[in-house]
Backbone as JSON, one array per atom type, in Angstrom:
{
  "sequence": "RVTERAQQENRCHGRCVVNWSKVAATTLLIAGPAVYAGPLRAAGDGSGRETRGGETSIEETWARVAPEMGRNLPMKVDEKTTWLAVPNDGPVLISTFRMDLPRADVLDLKSKMERSAIENTCRRTQHGKELLDAGGIVRQVFQDQTGQHAFTIDVDSNSCQ",
  "N": [[35.12, -6.2, 4.92], [32.22, -4.23, 4.84], [29.53, -4.38, 2.65], [27.59, -2.01, 0.65], [24.93, -2.88, 0.41], [24.71, -4.61, 2.61], [25.07, -2.74, 4.64], [22.72, -1.27, 4.32], [20.8, -3.24, 4.98], [21.5, -3.56, 7.65], [20.76, -1.07, 8.71], [18.0, -1.23, 8.47], [17.59, -3.42, 9.96], [16.53, -5.79, 9.05], [13.83, -5.39, 9.18], [12.37, -3.63, 7.57], [11.2, -4.68, 5.13], [9.66, -6.79, 6.19], [7.88, -5.42, 7.92], [6.57, -3.91, 6.02], [5.09, -5.81, 4.75], [3.21, -6.32, 6.71], [1.95, -3.82, 6.75], [0.85, -3.67, 4.15], [-0.89, -5.86, 4.24], [-2.54, -5.05, 6.37], [-3.73, -2.79, 5.25], [-5.6, -3.84, 3.38], [-6.98, -5.63, 4.97], [-8.37, -3.99, 6.68], [-10.12, -3.04, 4.86], [-11.83, -5.05, 4.76], [-14.34, -7.0, 6.4], [-15.27, -5.01, 8.28], [-15.78, -2.63, 6.86], [-16.61, -3.4, 4.41], [-19.11, -3.6, 2.02], [-20.6, -5.59, 0.74], [-21.13, -7.36, -2.43], [-18.95, -6.37, -5.05], [-19.03, -4.57, -8.1], [-17.58, -4.19, -11.14], [-17.48, -1.31, -13.16], [-18.87, -0.99, -16.43], [-17.39, 0.68, -18.04], [-14.97, 0.66, -16.85], [-14.63, 2.49, -14.84], [-15.51, 2.05, -12.25], [-17.8, 3.12, -11.17], [-20.46, 2.35, -11.65], [-23.31, 0.74, -10.25], [-25.47, -1.92, -9.14], [-28.56, -2.98, -7.87], [-28.02, -2.97, -4.85], [-25.35, -3.55, -4.9], [-21.95, -2.48, -4.52], [-19.9, 0.18, -5.59], [-16.4, 0.4, -6.42], [-15.39, 2.9, -5.86], [-17.15, 3.86, -3.91], [-16.63, 2.01, -1.92], [-13.85, 2.48, -1.32], [-14.17, 5.11, -0.46], [-15.38, 4.73, 2.0], [-13.45, 3.14, 3.26], [-11.01, 4.64, 3.35], [-11.3, 6.87, 5.29], [-11.71, 5.33, 7.61], [-9.29, 3.88, 7.83], [-7.52, 6.01, 8.01], [-7.97, 7.12, 10.45], [-6.2, 6.64, 12.62], [-3.82, 7.75, 11.82], [-1.06, 10.08, 11.53], [1.08, 7.18, 11.84], [3.57, 5.29, 13.43], [5.26, 2.78, 11.77], [7.51, 1.23, 11.95], [10.77, 1.62, 13.43], [11.92, 3.26, 11.52], [9.96, 4.12, 9.76], [7.03, 5.92, 8.89], [3.58, 5.89, 8.55], [1.77, 8.07, 6.81], [-0.65, 9.08, 5.56], [-3.87, 8.16, 4.14], [-5.71, 8.66, 1.78], [-8.44, 8.5, -0.65], [-8.77, 8.47, -4.19], [-11.14, 8.45, -6.21], [-11.21, 5.38, -7.78], [-8.79, 4.7, -6.63], [-6.88, 3.82, -3.87], [-4.78, 5.4, -1.72], [-1.82, 5.13, -0.04], [0.48, 6.86, 1.89], [3.85, 6.95, 2.78], [6.56, 7.83, 4.92], [9.96, 7.3, 5.0], [12.58, 7.15, 7.26], [15.16, 7.39, 6.02], [17.98, 7.94, 3.85], [17.45, 9.07, 0.47], [18.63, 7.36, -1.52], [18.79, 4.92, -0.17], [16.1, 4.38, 0.28], [15.23, 4.11, -2.36], [16.63, 1.79, -3.03], [15.09, -0.16, -1.85], [12.87, -0.49, -3.42], [12.19, -2.64, -5.33], [11.83, -4.88, -3.66], [9.76, -3.94, -2.05], [7.75, -3.61, -3.93], [7.28, -6.27, -4.8], [6.37, -7.33, -2.36], [4.07, -5.75, -1.89], [2.42, -6.54, -4.03], [2.17, -9.33, -3.58], [0.91, -9.37, -1.02], [-1.43, -7.84, -1.45], [-2.73, -9.15, -3.6], [-2.86, -11.86, -2.84], [-2.83, -12.43, -0.07], [-4.82, -11.25, 1.45], [-8.2, -10.98, 2.57], [-10.19, -9.71, 0.89], [-8.7, -8.58, -1.12], [-8.0, -9.27, -3.93], [-10.54, -9.29, -5.03], [-11.33, -6.6, -4.69], [-9.5, -5.39, -6.39], [-10.17, -6.6, -8.84], [-12.6, -5.4, -9.24], [-11.94, -2.99, -10.23], [-10.41, -1.48, -8.57], [-7.46, 0.19, -7.33], [-4.52, -0.13, -5.54], [-2.4, 2.09, -4.22], [0.87, 2.83, -3.23], [2.82, 5.3, -1.89], [6.05, 6.44, -1.5], [8.23, 8.29, 0.53], [11.37, 9.94, 1.13], [13.64, 10.63, 3.89], [13.55, 13.41, 3.92], [11.07, 14.05, 3.08], [10.69, 14.08, 0.4], [9.42, 12.79, -2.65], [10.06, 9.42, -3.39], [9.4, 6.93, -4.69], [6.62, 5.29, -6.34], [4.21, 2.74, -5.99], [1.88, 0.94, -7.77], [-0.78, -1.27, -7.46], [-2.81, -3.28, -9.27], [-5.52, -5.15, -10.84], [-4.19, -6.42, -12.97], [-1.67, -6.75, -11.92], [-1.81, -9.02, -10.43], [-1.57, -11.23, -12.0]],
  "CA": [[34.52, -4.94, 4.53], [30.76, -4.34, 4.73], [29.04, -3.82, 1.4], [26.49, -1.05, 0.77], [23.68, -3.65, 0.64], [24.73, -5.07, 3.99], [24.84, -1.57, 5.48], [21.29, -0.97, 4.23], [20.1, -4.25, 5.76], [21.75, -3.28, 9.06], [19.95, 0.09, 9.1], [16.62, -1.68, 8.58], [17.59, -4.55, 10.87], [15.69, -6.83, 8.48], [12.43, -5.14, 9.48], [11.67, -2.8, 6.59], [10.35, -5.48, 4.27], [8.7, -7.53, 7.01], [6.83, -4.52, 8.35], [5.76, -3.49, 4.87], [4.11, -6.87, 4.54], [2.14, -6.07, 7.66], [1.21, -2.63, 6.31], [0.05, -4.03, 2.97], [-1.99, -6.72, 4.69], [-3.45, -4.23, 7.18], [-4.47, -1.92, 4.35], [-6.77, -4.51, 2.82], [-7.78, -6.25, 6.02], [-9.3, -2.96, 7.14], [-11.14, -2.94, 3.82], [-12.62, -6.27, 4.86], [-15.68, -7.04, 6.96], [-15.71, -3.81, 9.0], [-16.28, -1.59, 5.96], [-16.99, -4.02, 3.15], [-20.57, -3.5, 1.95], [-21.2, -6.55, -0.17], [-20.49, -7.63, -3.72], [-18.51, -5.25, -5.87], [-19.24, -4.76, -9.52], [-16.78, -3.27, -11.95], [-18.27, -0.58, -14.14], [-18.63, -1.39, -17.8], [-16.38, 1.54, -18.65], [-13.76, 0.57, -16.06], [-14.53, 3.58, -13.89], [-15.85, 1.63, -10.9], [-18.9, 3.93, -10.67], [-21.79, 1.76, -11.8], [-23.74, -0.25, -9.27], [-26.77, -2.52, -9.42], [-29.26, -3.72, -6.83], [-27.35, -3.15, -3.58], [-23.92, -3.74, -5.06], [-21.18, -1.3, -4.15], [-18.8, 0.49, -6.5], [-15.09, 0.48, -5.78], [-15.24, 4.27, -5.36], [-17.89, 3.93, -2.65], [-15.9, 1.2, -0.94], [-12.66, 3.22, -0.89], [-14.62, 6.3, 0.28], [-15.6, 4.28, 3.38], [-12.22, 2.56, 3.79], [-9.97, 5.64, 3.6], [-11.42, 7.52, 6.61], [-11.54, 4.32, 8.65], [-7.87, 3.61, 7.96], [-6.81, 7.23, 8.35], [-8.32, 7.55, 11.81], [-5.06, 6.55, 13.53], [-2.61, 8.22, 11.16], [0.12, 9.3, 11.21], [1.39, 6.07, 12.73], [4.89, 4.67, 13.25], [5.19, 1.39, 11.33], [8.69, 0.7, 12.61], [11.62, 2.73, 13.88], [12.34, 4.1, 10.38], [8.86, 4.35, 8.82], [5.77, 6.48, 9.36], [2.45, 5.88, 7.62], [1.3, 9.45, 6.94], [-2.01, 9.37, 5.12], [-4.49, 7.16, 3.27], [-6.93, 9.14, 1.12], [-8.77, 7.81, -1.89], [-9.04, 9.32, -5.35], [-11.95, 7.58, -7.05], [-10.93, 3.96, -7.59], [-7.43, 4.52, -6.14], [-6.62, 3.98, -2.44], [-3.4, 5.88, -1.72], [-1.13, 5.17, 1.26], [1.75, 7.59, 1.8], [4.78, 6.58, 3.84], [7.87, 8.49, 4.97], [11.01, 6.45, 5.57], [13.67, 7.94, 7.81], [16.37, 6.91, 5.36], [18.34, 8.75, 2.68], [16.76, 8.72, -0.77], [19.25, 6.2, -2.19], [18.41, 3.71, 0.57], [14.68, 4.13, 0.01], [15.15, 3.6, -3.73], [17.14, 0.41, -3.03], [14.04, -1.05, -1.35], [11.7, -0.48, -4.3], [11.78, -3.93, -5.91], [11.31, -5.71, -2.57], [8.48, -3.37, -1.63], [6.8, -3.9, -4.99], [6.91, -7.7, -4.68], [5.6, -7.49, -1.13], [2.75, -5.13, -2.08], [1.64, -7.39, -4.94], [1.86, -10.59, -2.89], [-0.06, -9.14, 0.05], [-2.71, -7.35, -1.97], [-3.36, -10.13, -4.48], [-2.97, -13.23, -2.35], [-2.83, -12.66, 1.38], [-5.89, -10.54, 2.14], [-9.51, -11.57, 2.34], [-10.92, -9.12, -0.24], [-7.77, -7.86, -1.98], [-8.16, -9.53, -5.36], [-11.9, -8.86, -5.41], [-11.32, -5.15, -4.81], [-8.75, -5.05, -7.61], [-10.96, -7.04, -10.0], [-13.7, -4.46, -9.39], [-11.41, -1.74, -10.77], [-9.63, -0.77, -7.55], [-6.01, 0.27, -7.41], [-3.88, 0.17, -4.27], [-1.17, 2.84, -4.52], [1.74, 3.14, -2.1], [3.74, 6.38, -2.22], [7.14, 6.44, -0.53], [9.06, 9.49, 0.63], [12.61, 9.76, 1.88], [13.66, 11.31, 5.18], [13.28, 14.84, 3.76], [9.7, 14.22, 2.61], [10.68, 14.1, -1.06], [8.92, 11.56, -3.28], [11.09, 8.48, -3.83], [8.79, 6.08, -5.71], [5.21, 4.93, -6.18], [3.85, 1.4, -6.42], [0.46, 0.73, -8.03], [-1.19, -2.66, -7.59], [-4.16, -3.4, -9.84], [-5.83, -6.55, -11.15], [-3.16, -6.97, -13.85], [-0.51, -7.09, -11.1], [-2.03, -10.31, -9.79], [-1.43, -12.29, -13.01]],
  "C": [[33.03, -5.14, 4.31], [30.32, -3.67, 3.44], [27.91, -2.82, 1.66], [25.17, -1.75, 1.06], [23.61, -4.12, 2.08], [24.5, -3.91, 4.95], [23.36, -1.21, 5.48], [20.49, -1.94, 5.09], [20.29, -4.0, 7.26], [20.92, -2.09, 9.54], [18.5, -0.33, 9.31], [16.47, -2.83, 9.56], [16.66, -5.65, 10.39], [14.2, -6.58, 8.65], [11.7, -4.35, 8.41], [10.71, -3.61, 5.73], [9.29, -6.22, 5.07], [7.56, -6.61, 7.44], [5.99, -4.02, 7.19], [4.75, -4.57, 4.53], [2.93, -6.67, 5.47], [1.3, -4.87, 7.23], [0.31, -2.96, 5.14], [-1.14, -4.89, 3.37], [-3.0, -5.93, 5.48], [-4.31, -3.35, 6.29], [-5.72, -2.6, 3.84], [-7.57, -5.29, 3.86], [-8.79, -5.26, 6.57], [-10.42, -2.79, 6.13], [-12.07, -4.14, 3.84], [-13.95, -6.07, 5.56], [-16.14, -5.75, 7.64], [-16.3, -2.75, 8.07], [-16.75, -2.13, 4.63], [-18.51, -4.12, 3.09], [-21.17, -4.45, 0.93], [-20.49, -6.64, -1.49], [-20.12, -6.36, -4.47], [-18.74, -5.58, -7.33], [-18.41, -3.73, -10.26], [-17.69, -2.6, -12.96], [-17.91, -1.05, -15.54], [-17.55, -0.57, -18.47], [-15.07, 1.54, -17.86], [-13.62, 1.65, -15.0], [-14.83, 3.17, -12.46], [-17.07, 2.33, -10.35], [-20.26, 3.27, -10.76], [-22.07, 0.76, -10.7], [-25.1, -0.78, -9.69], [-27.29, -3.19, -8.18], [-28.47, -3.99, -5.57], [-25.86, -3.43, -3.7], [-23.21, -2.42, -4.84], [-20.06, -1.06, -5.15], [-17.5, 0.55, -5.71], [-14.88, 1.88, -5.19], [-15.95, 4.44, -4.02], [-17.17, 3.15, -1.56], [-14.68, 1.94, -0.42], [-13.05, 4.46, -0.09], [-14.93, 5.95, 1.74], [-14.29, 3.81, 4.03], [-11.22, 3.64, 4.19], [-10.13, 6.35, 4.95], [-11.23, 6.55, 7.77], [-10.06, 4.04, 8.91], [-7.11, 4.84, 8.45], [-7.03, 7.72, 9.77], [-7.12, 7.57, 12.76], [-3.75, 7.02, 12.92], [-2.34, 9.67, 11.53], [0.42, 8.26, 12.28], [2.78, 5.53, 12.4], [4.69, 3.21, 12.89], [6.35, 0.62, 11.95], [9.57, 1.88, 12.95], [12.02, 3.69, 12.76], [11.18, 4.57, 9.49], [7.62, 4.89, 9.5], [4.74, 6.43, 8.24], [1.74, 7.21, 7.82], [-0.18, 9.65, 6.65], [-2.53, 8.25, 4.24], [-5.81, 7.71, 2.71], [-7.3, 8.23, -0.05], [-9.0, 8.87, -2.96], [-9.8, 8.45, -6.33], [-11.62, 6.13, -6.77], [-9.55, 3.66, -7.02], [-7.37, 4.8, -4.63], [-5.13, 4.27, -2.31], [-2.85, 5.92, -0.3], [0.21, 5.86, 1.05], [2.59, 7.29, 3.04], [6.04, 7.43, 3.76], [8.83, 7.55, 5.67], [12.15, 7.34, 6.03], [15.01, 7.39, 7.34], [16.71, 7.87, 4.23], [17.66, 8.2, 1.42], [17.32, 7.46, -1.44], [18.86, 4.9, -1.49], [16.95, 3.36, 0.35], [14.52, 3.54, -1.39], [15.64, 2.16, -3.83], [16.07, -0.6, -2.59], [12.88, -1.24, -2.32], [11.29, -1.86, -4.8], [11.23, -4.87, -4.84], [9.93, -5.24, -2.14], [7.39, -3.7, -2.66], [6.33, -5.36, -4.93], [6.03, -7.94, -3.47], [4.19, -6.92, -1.29], [1.86, -6.0, -2.96], [1.23, -8.68, -4.24], [0.77, -10.39, -1.84], [-1.41, -8.71, -0.47], [-3.44, -8.42, -2.76], [-3.67, -11.45, -3.8], [-3.18, -13.4, -0.85], [-3.93, -11.91, 2.13], [-7.24, -11.07, 1.68], [-10.19, -11.02, 1.08], [-10.0, -8.43, -1.25], [-8.0, -8.04, -3.46], [-9.53, -9.08, -5.84], [-11.97, -7.35, -5.59], [-10.58, -4.7, -6.06], [-9.53, -5.43, -8.86], [-12.14, -6.11, -10.26], [-13.22, -3.09, -9.88], [-10.6, -0.94, -9.76], [-8.15, -0.82, -7.83], [-5.51, 0.61, -6.01], [-2.54, 0.82, -4.6], [-0.42, 3.09, -3.22], [2.77, 4.16, -2.58], [4.78, 6.45, -1.11], [7.95, 7.72, -0.63], [10.33, 9.14, 1.39], [12.54, 10.57, 3.17], [13.39, 12.81, 5.1], [11.85, 15.11, 3.31], [9.59, 14.29, 1.1], [10.21, 12.75, -1.59], [10.1, 10.7, -3.74], [10.54, 7.58, -4.93], [7.34, 5.79, -5.34], [5.01, 3.52, -6.71], [2.33, 1.36, -6.61], [0.21, -0.76, -8.19], [-2.62, -2.65, -8.1], [-4.39, -4.86, -10.22], [-4.81, -7.19, -12.07], [-1.91, -7.37, -13.08], [-0.59, -8.5, -10.54], [-1.85, -11.48, -10.75], [-0.21, -13.12, -12.77]]
}
């Protein structure tokens, strides 16, 4: 007899988590050399708005990154997942994904997705930790097959501890 977990893995064919690693890495790789404008400085009040002598605030960086990343969206990530949008809201870069799975199956993936998002953002991208240390937040919003919100993952500098 096949368990519910095994059925979920069969629907994703082992690709859901692997492809999310690619998405998380791509998110911050795009924020790298092509749009990265030099040293970032966290604002004294944590807002990310202050800059000094050619340094760039996290808000300015995300304002450049979001349109660059959004240029090719929506985009199919795998057979079950579509990357819908990537706007920014001040120091928060927000990626929204729709998974062509029932809500319960999407919710079952949350802990794996969270670990993957933290690992990729904090450790596997060129500027990921620096962007977070400057007050940036990488938010991933997941929807089920009906477009209903399933869960949200926020990765900030405290996530990298």
